Short mmCIF file of C-alpha atoms in Angstrom, two decimals:
data_model
loop_
_atom_site.label_atom_id
_atom_site.label_comp_id
_atom_site.label_asym_id
_atom_site.label_seq_id
_atom_site.Cartn_x
_atom_site.Cartn_y
_atom_site.Cartn_z
CA MET A 1 8.47 95.97 41.07
CA ASN A 2 8.35 96.87 44.51
CA THR A 3 4.49 95.28 46.06
CA ILE A 4 5.14 98.34 48.69
CA PHE A 5 6.21 101.10 45.46
CA CYS A 6 3.59 100.42 43.66
CA LEU A 7 0.10 99.86 46.62
CA PHE A 8 2.14 103.71 46.99
CA ILE A 9 1.69 104.76 43.10
CA LEU A 10 -1.44 102.85 42.90
CA PHE A 11 -2.37 105.02 46.91
CA PHE A 12 -1.76 108.04 45.41
CA VAL A 13 -4.01 107.35 42.02
CA ILE A 14 -7.10 106.90 44.61
CA VAL A 15 -6.60 109.42 46.38
CA PHE A 16 -5.52 112.05 43.07
CA VAL A 17 -8.82 111.26 41.61
CA ILE A 18 -11.11 111.71 44.85
CA TYR A 19 -9.25 115.01 46.07
CA SER A 20 -9.21 116.62 42.88
CA TYR A 21 -12.80 115.62 41.02
CA ARG A 22 -14.12 117.12 44.24
CA MET A 23 -12.44 120.64 42.97
CA ILE A 24 -13.96 120.37 39.45
CA PRO A 25 -17.33 122.77 40.74
CA GLU A 26 -20.72 121.60 39.28
CA PRO A 27 -21.88 123.29 36.13
CA PRO A 28 -22.14 125.08 34.49
CA ILE A 29 -18.36 126.59 34.49
CA VAL A 30 -18.44 129.59 34.35
CA LEU A 31 -15.03 130.60 32.46
CA LYS A 32 -13.63 134.79 32.54
CA ALA A 33 -10.49 136.30 31.16
CA ASP A 34 -8.74 134.05 29.08
CA ALA A 35 -9.58 131.04 30.21
CA ALA A 36 -12.81 132.76 28.10
CA GLY A 37 -11.21 133.27 25.13
CA ILE A 38 -9.36 129.66 25.05
CA GLY A 39 -13.18 128.25 25.09
CA LEU A 40 -14.31 130.16 21.87
CA MET A 41 -10.99 128.28 20.22
CA ALA A 42 -12.19 125.69 21.57
CA PHE A 43 -16.35 125.81 20.56
CA ASN A 44 -15.34 127.10 16.78
CA LEU A 45 -13.00 124.58 16.54
CA GLY A 46 -15.29 121.46 17.54
CA ARG A 47 -18.32 122.87 16.03
CA HIS A 48 -17.00 125.07 12.76
CA GLY A 49 -13.58 123.74 12.01
CA THR A 50 -12.30 127.37 12.50
CA LEU A 51 -9.86 128.35 15.70
CA SER A 52 -11.37 131.37 16.25
CA MET A 53 -12.97 133.67 18.68
CA ALA A 54 -15.54 135.41 17.05
CA SER A 55 -18.10 136.34 19.56
CA VAL A 56 -21.14 134.54 19.92
CA GLY A 57 -25.17 134.88 20.31
CA THR A 58 -27.87 131.81 21.77
CA SER A 59 -29.85 132.58 17.90
CA GLY A 60 -26.41 131.39 16.14
CA LEU A 61 -22.58 131.80 15.40
CA GLU A 62 -22.32 135.12 13.60
CA ASN A 63 -18.23 136.56 11.68
CA ILE A 64 -16.42 133.06 11.97
CA THR A 65 -13.77 135.00 11.52
CA PRO A 66 -9.61 133.20 12.05
CA THR A 67 -8.00 134.33 14.41
CA SER A 68 -4.85 134.58 15.78
CA TYR A 69 -4.60 135.64 19.41
CA ARG A 70 -3.90 132.81 21.17
CA GLU A 71 -1.69 129.40 19.92
CA PRO A 72 -4.02 126.72 18.79
CA GLY A 73 -2.03 123.97 20.91
CA TYR A 74 -4.58 123.72 24.24
CA PRO A 75 -7.59 124.88 22.04
CA ALA A 76 -7.49 122.00 20.35
CA VAL A 77 -6.85 119.56 23.25
CA LEU A 78 -10.03 120.89 24.64
CA ALA A 79 -11.96 120.99 21.73
CA LEU A 80 -11.40 117.24 20.97
CA ALA A 81 -12.03 116.83 24.96
CA MET A 82 -15.46 118.18 24.28
CA LEU A 83 -16.31 116.45 20.77
CA LEU A 84 -15.10 113.00 22.83
CA SER A 85 -18.15 114.00 24.88
CA PRO A 86 -20.91 112.69 24.74
CA SER A 87 -22.65 115.79 26.83
CA LEU A 88 -21.66 118.14 25.77
CA ARG A 89 -20.59 116.73 21.40
CA ASN A 90 -24.91 117.55 20.43
CA LEU A 91 -25.38 120.36 22.79
CA PRO A 92 -27.24 123.66 21.16
CA GLN A 93 -24.82 126.65 21.57
CA GLY A 94 -26.38 128.50 24.57
CA ASN A 95 -25.09 126.04 26.17
CA PHE A 96 -21.44 127.02 26.25
CA VAL A 97 -21.88 131.38 25.15
CA SER A 98 -24.30 133.96 25.25
CA GLU A 99 -25.39 137.26 25.95
CA ASP A 100 -24.37 137.64 29.38
CA VAL A 101 -21.63 134.98 29.55
CA SER A 102 -18.80 134.44 27.69
CA PHE A 103 -18.07 131.06 27.57
CA GLN A 104 -19.38 128.20 29.65
CA VAL A 105 -18.75 124.18 30.07
CA PRO A 106 -21.79 123.01 30.41
CA SER A 107 -20.29 119.17 31.89
CA LYS A 108 -17.86 117.95 33.94
CA SER A 109 -16.54 115.95 31.45
CA PRO A 110 -13.76 118.71 30.05
CA SER A 111 -12.21 118.42 33.62
CA TYR A 112 -11.19 115.09 33.67
CA MET A 113 -9.07 116.29 30.93
CA GLU A 114 -7.49 118.34 33.17
CA MET A 115 -7.19 116.02 35.48
CA LEU A 116 -5.64 113.41 33.50
CA ILE A 117 -2.61 115.47 32.07
CA LEU A 118 -1.84 116.14 35.42
CA LEU A 119 -1.68 113.11 36.97
CA PHE A 120 0.26 111.83 33.42
CA ALA A 121 2.76 115.25 34.51
CA ALA A 122 3.10 113.33 38.33
CA LEU A 123 3.71 110.00 37.47
CA ILE A 124 6.35 110.99 34.69
CA SER A 125 8.15 113.19 37.19
CA MET A 126 7.95 110.46 40.04
CA CYS A 127 9.76 108.18 36.52
CA VAL A 128 12.60 110.91 35.99
CA VAL A 129 13.55 111.08 39.25
CA LEU A 130 13.09 107.28 39.70
CA ARG A 131 16.47 106.89 37.16
CA PHE A 132 18.40 110.13 38.40
CA THR A 133 18.13 108.48 41.96
CA LYS A 134 17.74 105.41 41.74
CA SER A 135 14.76 105.63 45.05
CA ARG A 136 12.24 105.36 44.98
CA LEU A 137 11.06 106.90 48.42
CA LEU A 138 12.36 110.25 46.50
CA SER A 139 10.16 109.00 43.70
CA ILE A 140 7.49 108.66 46.24
CA ALA A 141 7.42 112.43 47.08
CA VAL A 142 7.98 113.64 43.57
CA LEU A 143 4.63 111.80 42.78
CA PHE A 144 2.63 113.81 45.71
CA GLY A 145 4.78 116.96 45.27
CA VAL A 146 3.73 117.74 41.51
CA GLY A 147 0.53 115.15 42.16
CA PHE A 148 -1.12 117.45 45.37
CA SER A 149 0.35 120.91 44.03
CA PRO A 150 -1.98 123.67 44.54
CA ALA A 151 -1.64 126.24 41.38
CA LEU A 152 -1.70 122.77 38.54
CA LEU A 153 -4.61 121.79 40.78
CA LEU A 154 -6.47 124.29 40.31
CA ASN A 155 -6.37 125.05 36.83
CA ILE A 156 -8.88 121.48 36.29
CA ARG A 157 -10.78 124.25 36.49
CA HIS A 158 -9.74 127.12 34.93
CA PHE A 159 -8.96 125.98 31.56
CA LEU A 160 -6.11 127.31 30.45
CA THR A 161 -2.28 126.40 29.17
CA GLU A 162 -0.34 125.61 32.14
CA ASN A 163 -0.87 121.83 33.28
CA LEU A 164 -1.14 120.63 29.57
CA THR A 165 2.04 123.40 28.09
CA ALA A 166 3.65 121.07 31.86
CA LEU A 167 3.35 117.89 30.60
CA LEU A 168 4.55 118.56 26.91
CA ILE A 169 7.73 119.84 28.73
CA LEU A 170 8.05 117.36 30.72
CA ALA A 171 7.79 115.12 27.32
CA ALA A 172 10.63 117.75 25.23
CA SER A 173 12.47 117.26 28.18
CA ILE A 174 12.96 113.33 28.53
CA ALA A 175 13.64 113.12 24.69
CA LEU A 176 16.40 116.20 24.46
CA MET A 177 18.05 113.79 27.55
CA LEU A 178 17.86 110.60 25.49
CA SER A 179 18.58 112.49 22.57
CA VAL A 180 22.53 113.22 24.18
CA ARG A 181 22.18 109.95 26.54
CA ASP A 182 21.64 107.17 23.53
CA GLU A 183 22.05 108.90 20.26
CA ARG A 184 19.95 107.52 17.64
CA LYS A 185 17.92 108.78 15.22
CA ARG A 186 14.70 108.29 16.85
CA TYR A 187 15.06 110.25 19.68
CA TYR A 188 15.93 113.33 17.83
CA LEU A 189 12.77 112.72 16.03
CA LEU A 190 11.05 112.46 18.78
CA SER A 191 12.67 115.32 20.06
CA GLY A 192 11.68 117.36 16.90
CA ILE A 193 7.80 116.27 17.19
CA LEU A 194 7.53 117.47 21.20
CA PHE A 195 8.97 120.19 20.39
CA GLY A 196 7.03 121.12 18.05
CA MET A 197 3.88 120.50 19.54
CA LEU A 198 4.74 122.35 22.58
CA THR A 199 5.83 125.40 20.08
CA LEU A 200 2.46 125.87 19.32
CA THR A 201 1.38 125.35 22.86
CA LYS A 202 3.98 127.65 24.74
CA ALA A 203 4.78 130.63 21.48
CA THR A 204 7.30 131.86 24.08
CA PHE A 205 9.74 128.33 22.82
CA GLN A 206 8.97 129.84 19.11
CA LEU A 207 13.15 130.99 19.63
CA ALA A 208 14.27 128.55 21.53
CA TRP A 209 15.40 126.75 18.48
CA PRO A 210 18.50 128.06 17.30
CA LEU A 211 19.62 127.49 20.93
CA LEU A 212 18.51 124.38 21.00
CA LEU A 213 20.65 123.62 18.23
CA GLY A 214 23.33 125.17 19.19
CA PHE A 215 22.62 123.44 22.43
CA MET A 216 22.98 119.82 20.79
CA ILE A 217 25.98 121.23 17.67
CA LEU A 218 28.21 122.11 21.09
CA TYR A 219 26.93 118.48 22.31
CA LEU A 220 28.17 116.71 18.86
CA TYR A 221 31.16 118.84 18.90
CA LYS A 222 32.64 117.90 22.58
CA LYS A 223 31.41 114.42 22.38
CA LYS A 224 32.82 113.96 18.95
CA VAL A 225 30.52 112.38 16.87
CA PRO A 226 30.92 112.24 13.75
CA LEU A 227 30.77 115.10 11.57
CA LYS A 228 27.97 113.23 9.02
CA LYS A 229 26.40 111.79 11.93
CA GLY A 230 25.92 114.99 14.23
CA GLY A 231 24.78 116.04 10.99
CA VAL A 232 21.91 113.70 9.76
CA PHE A 233 20.78 114.14 13.80
CA LEU A 234 20.41 117.11 13.95
CA VAL A 235 18.62 117.70 10.39
CA ILE A 236 16.29 115.14 12.02
CA PHE A 237 15.35 117.50 14.37
CA LEU A 238 14.91 120.46 12.53
CA VAL A 239 13.02 118.16 9.63
CA SER A 240 10.19 116.86 12.75
CA TYR A 241 10.70 120.51 14.62
CA PHE A 242 9.74 122.56 11.41
CA ALA A 243 6.82 119.78 10.04
CA VAL A 244 4.11 120.56 13.56
CA VAL A 245 4.67 123.59 13.65
CA SER A 246 5.02 125.02 9.36
CA PRO A 247 1.37 124.46 8.94
CA TRP A 248 0.42 126.94 11.55
CA MET A 249 2.53 129.52 10.53
CA LEU A 250 1.48 128.63 7.57
CA ARG A 251 -1.97 128.53 7.57
CA ASN A 252 -1.30 132.44 10.43
CA TYR A 253 0.39 134.12 6.37
CA SER A 254 -2.40 133.79 4.14
CA HIS A 255 -4.33 134.43 6.62
CA PHE A 256 -2.57 137.34 8.87
CA ASN A 257 0.47 138.16 5.69
CA ARG A 258 2.56 137.23 8.29
CA ALA A 259 4.40 133.46 9.45
CA PHE A 260 4.35 132.69 13.23
CA ILE A 261 2.42 131.34 16.58
CA ALA A 262 0.79 134.41 18.35
CA GLU A 263 -0.03 138.01 18.28
CA ARG A 264 0.17 138.37 21.68
CA GLY A 265 4.14 138.98 21.49
CA GLY A 266 3.70 143.36 21.41
CA SER A 267 1.60 143.26 23.92
CA VAL A 268 3.47 141.23 26.67
CA LEU A 269 6.73 143.00 25.83
CA MET A 270 5.31 146.83 24.82
CA VAL A 271 4.23 145.53 29.79
CA ARG A 272 7.61 144.56 29.82
CA ALA A 273 9.43 147.53 28.59
CA ASN A 274 6.38 149.54 31.38
CA TYR A 275 8.06 147.49 33.88
CA SER A 276 11.90 149.29 33.08
CA MET A 277 10.73 153.04 33.72
CA MET A 278 9.29 152.23 36.96
CA ASN A 279 11.51 155.03 39.51
CA SER A 280 13.42 153.88 42.68
CA LYS A 281 10.09 153.13 44.44
CA GLU A 282 8.41 151.30 42.28
CA TYR A 283 11.74 149.01 41.47
CA LEU A 284 11.09 148.28 46.05
CA ALA A 285 8.58 148.13 46.23
CA HIS A 286 7.74 145.56 43.43
CA PHE A 287 9.66 142.78 45.90
CA LEU A 288 7.46 143.83 48.31
CA LEU A 289 3.91 143.68 46.12
CA TRP A 290 4.62 140.59 45.11
CA THR A 291 6.51 138.88 48.21
CA PRO A 292 3.15 136.20 49.14
CA THR A 293 3.42 137.07 52.98
CA VAL A 294 1.71 139.34 55.34
CA PHE A 295 4.47 140.22 56.17
CA ALA A 296 6.12 141.79 53.37
CA GLN A 297 2.18 143.61 52.98
CA LYS A 298 2.50 144.95 56.51
CA LEU A 299 5.72 146.27 54.43
CA LYS A 300 4.46 147.37 51.98
CA ASP A 301 2.07 149.42 53.36
CA ARG A 302 4.54 151.26 55.73
CA TYR A 303 7.16 152.55 53.60
CA PHE A 304 5.42 152.95 50.66
CA ASN A 305 1.70 153.85 50.18
CA ASP A 306 -0.42 152.90 47.36
CA GLU A 307 -0.27 156.92 45.60
CA GLU A 308 3.65 156.26 44.10
CA ILE A 309 3.38 152.98 43.20
CA SER A 310 0.03 152.84 42.25
CA ARG A 311 1.18 151.30 38.27
CA LEU A 312 2.69 148.75 39.87
CA TYR A 313 -1.26 147.59 40.43
CA ARG A 314 -2.63 146.02 37.82
CA SER A 315 -6.06 147.66 38.73
CA ASN A 316 -5.16 151.10 37.26
CA PRO A 317 -6.35 151.85 34.35
CA ASP A 318 -3.36 153.89 34.00
CA GLY A 319 -1.08 151.21 35.69
CA TYR A 320 2.13 150.13 32.99
CA ARG A 321 0.51 146.69 32.12
CA ASN A 322 -3.13 148.97 30.55
CA ARG A 323 -1.51 151.13 29.60
CA ALA A 324 0.30 148.96 27.33
CA ARG A 325 -3.71 147.27 26.90
CA ALA A 326 -4.99 150.08 25.59
CA LEU A 327 -2.08 151.51 22.94
CA ARG A 328 -2.76 148.09 21.60
CA ARG A 329 -6.61 148.32 21.40
CA GLU A 330 -5.48 152.18 20.07
CA LEU A 331 -3.42 150.52 17.42
CA ILE A 332 -5.75 147.55 16.33
CA GLU A 333 -8.40 150.86 16.03
CA LYS A 334 -5.83 152.58 13.57
CA TYR A 335 -4.40 149.48 11.69
CA ASN A 336 -8.08 147.71 11.73
CA ASP A 337 -5.91 145.01 12.09
CA SER A 338 -4.66 142.59 14.93
CA ALA A 339 -1.68 140.90 13.36
CA LYS A 340 -0.17 144.20 12.13
CA ALA A 341 -1.44 145.91 14.98
CA ASP A 342 0.62 142.91 17.65
CA SER A 343 3.99 143.76 15.06
CA VAL A 344 3.93 147.65 15.70
CA LEU A 345 3.71 147.66 19.23
CA THR A 346 6.69 144.76 19.35
CA SER A 347 8.29 147.32 17.06
CA MET A 348 7.59 150.17 19.53
CA ALA A 349 8.39 147.96 22.99
CA VAL A 350 12.46 146.45 20.36
CA LYS A 351 13.10 150.82 20.62
CA GLN A 352 12.30 151.19 24.07
CA LEU A 353 14.34 148.23 25.71
CA VAL A 354 16.73 149.21 23.57
CA THR A 355 17.19 153.06 24.48
CA HIS A 356 16.81 152.17 28.42
CA PRO A 357 18.94 148.81 28.45
CA ILE A 358 20.64 149.38 31.90
CA ARG A 359 17.08 149.93 33.05
CA HIS A 360 15.93 146.58 31.44
CA LEU A 361 18.60 144.63 33.03
CA LEU A 362 18.79 145.61 36.78
CA THR A 363 14.35 144.62 36.25
CA CYS A 364 15.04 141.95 35.35
CA ILE A 365 16.04 141.26 39.29
CA PRO A 366 12.59 142.15 41.21
CA ILE A 367 10.30 140.63 37.83
CA ALA A 368 12.34 137.47 38.77
CA TRP A 369 11.64 137.06 42.37
CA LYS A 370 7.92 137.89 41.32
CA GLY A 371 7.78 135.28 39.42
CA ILE A 372 9.28 132.74 41.92
CA PHE A 373 6.06 132.34 44.32
CA VAL A 374 4.72 130.51 41.79
CA GLU A 375 2.36 128.79 44.45
CA MET A 376 1.23 132.19 46.23
CA GLU A 377 -2.68 130.77 45.15
CA ALA A 378 -2.52 127.85 47.02
CA TYR A 379 -5.65 125.72 47.27
CA PRO A 380 -7.23 126.24 51.31
CA GLY A 381 -5.77 123.45 53.91
CA LEU A 382 -2.99 121.78 51.06
CA TYR A 383 -0.06 123.59 52.03
CA GLY A 384 -1.19 127.06 54.57
CA ASN A 385 -0.61 130.15 53.29
CA ASN A 386 2.78 130.91 55.11
CA LEU A 387 3.94 127.22 53.86
CA SER A 388 3.64 128.43 50.28
CA PRO A 389 6.12 130.65 49.43
CA LEU A 390 8.92 128.84 51.51
CA ILE A 391 8.11 126.19 49.10
CA SER A 392 7.88 128.24 46.02
CA LEU A 393 11.71 129.33 47.25
CA VAL A 394 12.72 125.76 47.51
CA LEU A 395 12.49 124.17 44.30
CA PHE A 396 13.38 127.85 42.66
CA GLY A 397 16.87 127.41 44.94
CA GLY A 398 16.59 123.72 44.30
CA PHE A 399 16.09 123.51 40.71
CA PHE A 400 18.82 127.23 39.82
CA SER A 401 21.18 124.86 41.87
CA LEU A 402 21.34 121.63 40.03
CA THR A 403 21.56 123.09 35.95
CA VAL A 404 25.17 125.61 38.39
CA TYR A 405 26.07 121.78 39.20
CA SER A 406 25.26 120.71 35.55
CA ILE A 407 27.43 122.83 33.98
CA VAL A 408 29.97 122.56 35.84
CA LYS A 409 30.54 119.17 36.29
CA GLY A 410 29.06 118.93 32.75
CA ASN A 411 26.37 116.54 33.28
CA TRP A 412 24.58 116.17 29.55
CA GLU A 413 21.74 114.52 30.69
CA TYR A 414 21.40 116.74 33.14
CA LEU A 415 21.70 120.16 30.76
CA ALA A 416 19.82 118.47 27.69
CA PHE A 417 16.20 117.54 31.00
CA PHE A 418 16.81 120.93 32.06
CA PHE A 419 17.25 123.14 29.16
CA LEU A 420 14.38 124.02 28.89
CA ALA A 421 12.80 125.13 32.12
CA ASN A 422 15.37 127.20 32.59
CA TYR A 423 15.06 129.27 28.90
CA LEU A 424 11.17 129.78 29.49
CA PHE A 425 11.77 131.06 32.95
CA ILE A 426 15.22 133.22 31.74
CA MET A 427 12.29 134.16 27.97
CA HIS A 428 9.73 134.85 31.39
CA VAL A 429 12.14 137.29 32.72
CA LEU A 430 13.56 139.21 29.73
CA PHE A 431 10.41 140.12 28.28
CA THR A 432 7.84 139.47 30.01
CA HIS A 433 6.19 141.28 33.24
CA ASN A 434 6.70 137.26 35.27
CA ILE A 435 3.56 137.03 36.80
CA PRO A 436 4.01 134.17 39.29
CA ARG A 437 1.14 132.66 36.58
CA TYR A 438 3.75 132.05 33.63
CA ASN A 439 6.20 129.51 35.41
CA ILE A 440 3.76 127.25 36.85
CA PRO A 441 4.34 125.29 33.80
CA LEU A 442 7.79 124.57 35.37
CA ILE A 443 6.61 123.25 38.34
CA PRO A 444 6.96 119.55 38.32
CA VAL A 445 10.60 120.35 36.96
CA LEU A 446 11.64 122.88 39.80
CA TRP A 447 10.44 119.20 41.50
CA ILE A 448 12.99 116.67 39.85
CA GLY A 449 15.64 119.58 39.91
CA SER A 450 15.38 119.72 44.15
CA ILE A 451 14.88 116.45 45.39
CA THR A 452 17.72 115.21 42.15
CA ILE A 453 20.25 117.90 44.46
CA LEU A 454 18.92 117.26 47.47
CA TRP A 455 19.90 113.38 46.89
CA LEU A 456 23.56 114.57 44.98
CA LEU A 457 24.36 116.43 47.54
CA ALA A 458 23.34 113.54 50.40
CA SER A 459 25.42 110.90 48.38
CA SER A 460 28.50 113.04 48.76
CA LEU A 461 28.17 113.81 52.03
CA PHE A 462 26.81 110.29 52.86
CA ASN A 463 30.16 109.01 50.63
CA LYS A 464 33.08 111.55 52.29
CA LEU A 465 32.02 110.29 55.41
CA GLY A 466 32.05 107.14 54.32
CA LYS A 467 35.58 107.81 53.76
CA ILE A 468 36.74 109.22 56.62
CA SER A 469 35.04 106.02 58.92
CA ARG A 470 36.99 103.89 56.20
CA PHE A 471 40.50 106.47 57.40
CA GLU A 472 39.36 106.02 60.29
CA LYS A 473 39.44 101.98 61.19
CA GLY A 474 42.57 101.87 58.75
CA LYS A 475 44.34 104.25 61.01
CA ASN A 476 42.99 102.16 64.89
CA SER A 477 43.97 98.82 62.70
CA LEU A 478 47.48 99.86 62.14
CA GLU A 479 47.53 101.32 66.09
CA THR A 480 46.80 97.60 67.15
CA VAL A 481 49.42 95.97 65.54
CA ASN A 482 52.08 98.02 65.93
CA PRO A 483 50.72 100.50 69.15
CA GLU A 484 53.97 102.35 70.46
CA GLY A 485 54.20 104.00 67.11
CA PRO A 486 57.70 101.88 64.82
CA LYS A 487 61.17 101.27 67.79
#
């Protein structure tokens, strides 16, 4: 490896560690909303061996009942980080929870785990770009782009699932790419295991395995892989995948009479179904409301008043989002079973979407636009408020361009690598309200896709210029040999 290249990597690691460490707030780190629930699950798992969101008082834990509200992947990793921390392992529970605080982390040590996850994601992204482009300069650009992504850096202190999901998407995508490139059993085994871990961290992927299986079958057919050999590959993938996810699904079946990954699907789908009922003003305002620029907000204020688009606001109790949440609470009270309530809510949402299919498809356009701005909450001083939306647009533009290129060229290696990222974004557009945070896990893959398509375009341009140059040289040499032409 080139010495200068290694020095750049070392420089990045040093700067990253210093910068990210300074972002960690002084303990106790109070967690809110989704993060508080994740913290409770991690705490209860580490202390009591149960993934539970039970409310806790300083005097003791009460009613430690299992939960299926969230995926187990990230809470398990956070619980491990707490157990490995000497400063947290034996602390009384009052240091974590109280009547005033849902959950707090009384030490910086779990944040070090988040730093490590992001560092690995950046280094792996660099290696992938080096594999795709053979360019050390471009791989260093991706290293810094991913490592200093404002959205990913902010998660170091928020304790949400995004960074771990980003790392697992990278790992599973690499395994899938190796599966189609080298056609070896161990890569199909690794793909199944990593994809299973990803599903247990991001339940959206639980519906991806049939599509992924179809993709593999199509690849094996196109490449004329012998039927027996291809069948073995597929069986290895499926067995390894279900070996990872089945224990959790069986656990949920034993407690909630339904085999599933997480029960939030109904609430999320109902929010999406509500958004499909937007009127024309809300539809147009949606684009401006979620475009994180001063100019867009001025346009929104000029052409729409808050009263006529109030249902778009998350703070409105009668808004599209809160209406779905209120309905979920009503169903929980009715059935006294959160899993049953989620199942009923899912059925209601599906019925509403099926009743208005055209509305649903049309709503995909503003919903997709909303989710593109992954860096909309950029860390002040890193990119700048005006540059962050542009970076988000460039990243997604490059990513989608490479996807189209891969399909047109039939590049199976690229198609395999970008399969999971495309799946996740499409699922968010179709079945969620697709807030930008949902797509933060795509940031490493977005950087890889954007840099790779840039390299492909530059290489194509240079090749054409080289051909023109060689043609001109050949033409000039002919004219030199016989400047007056044939006689």
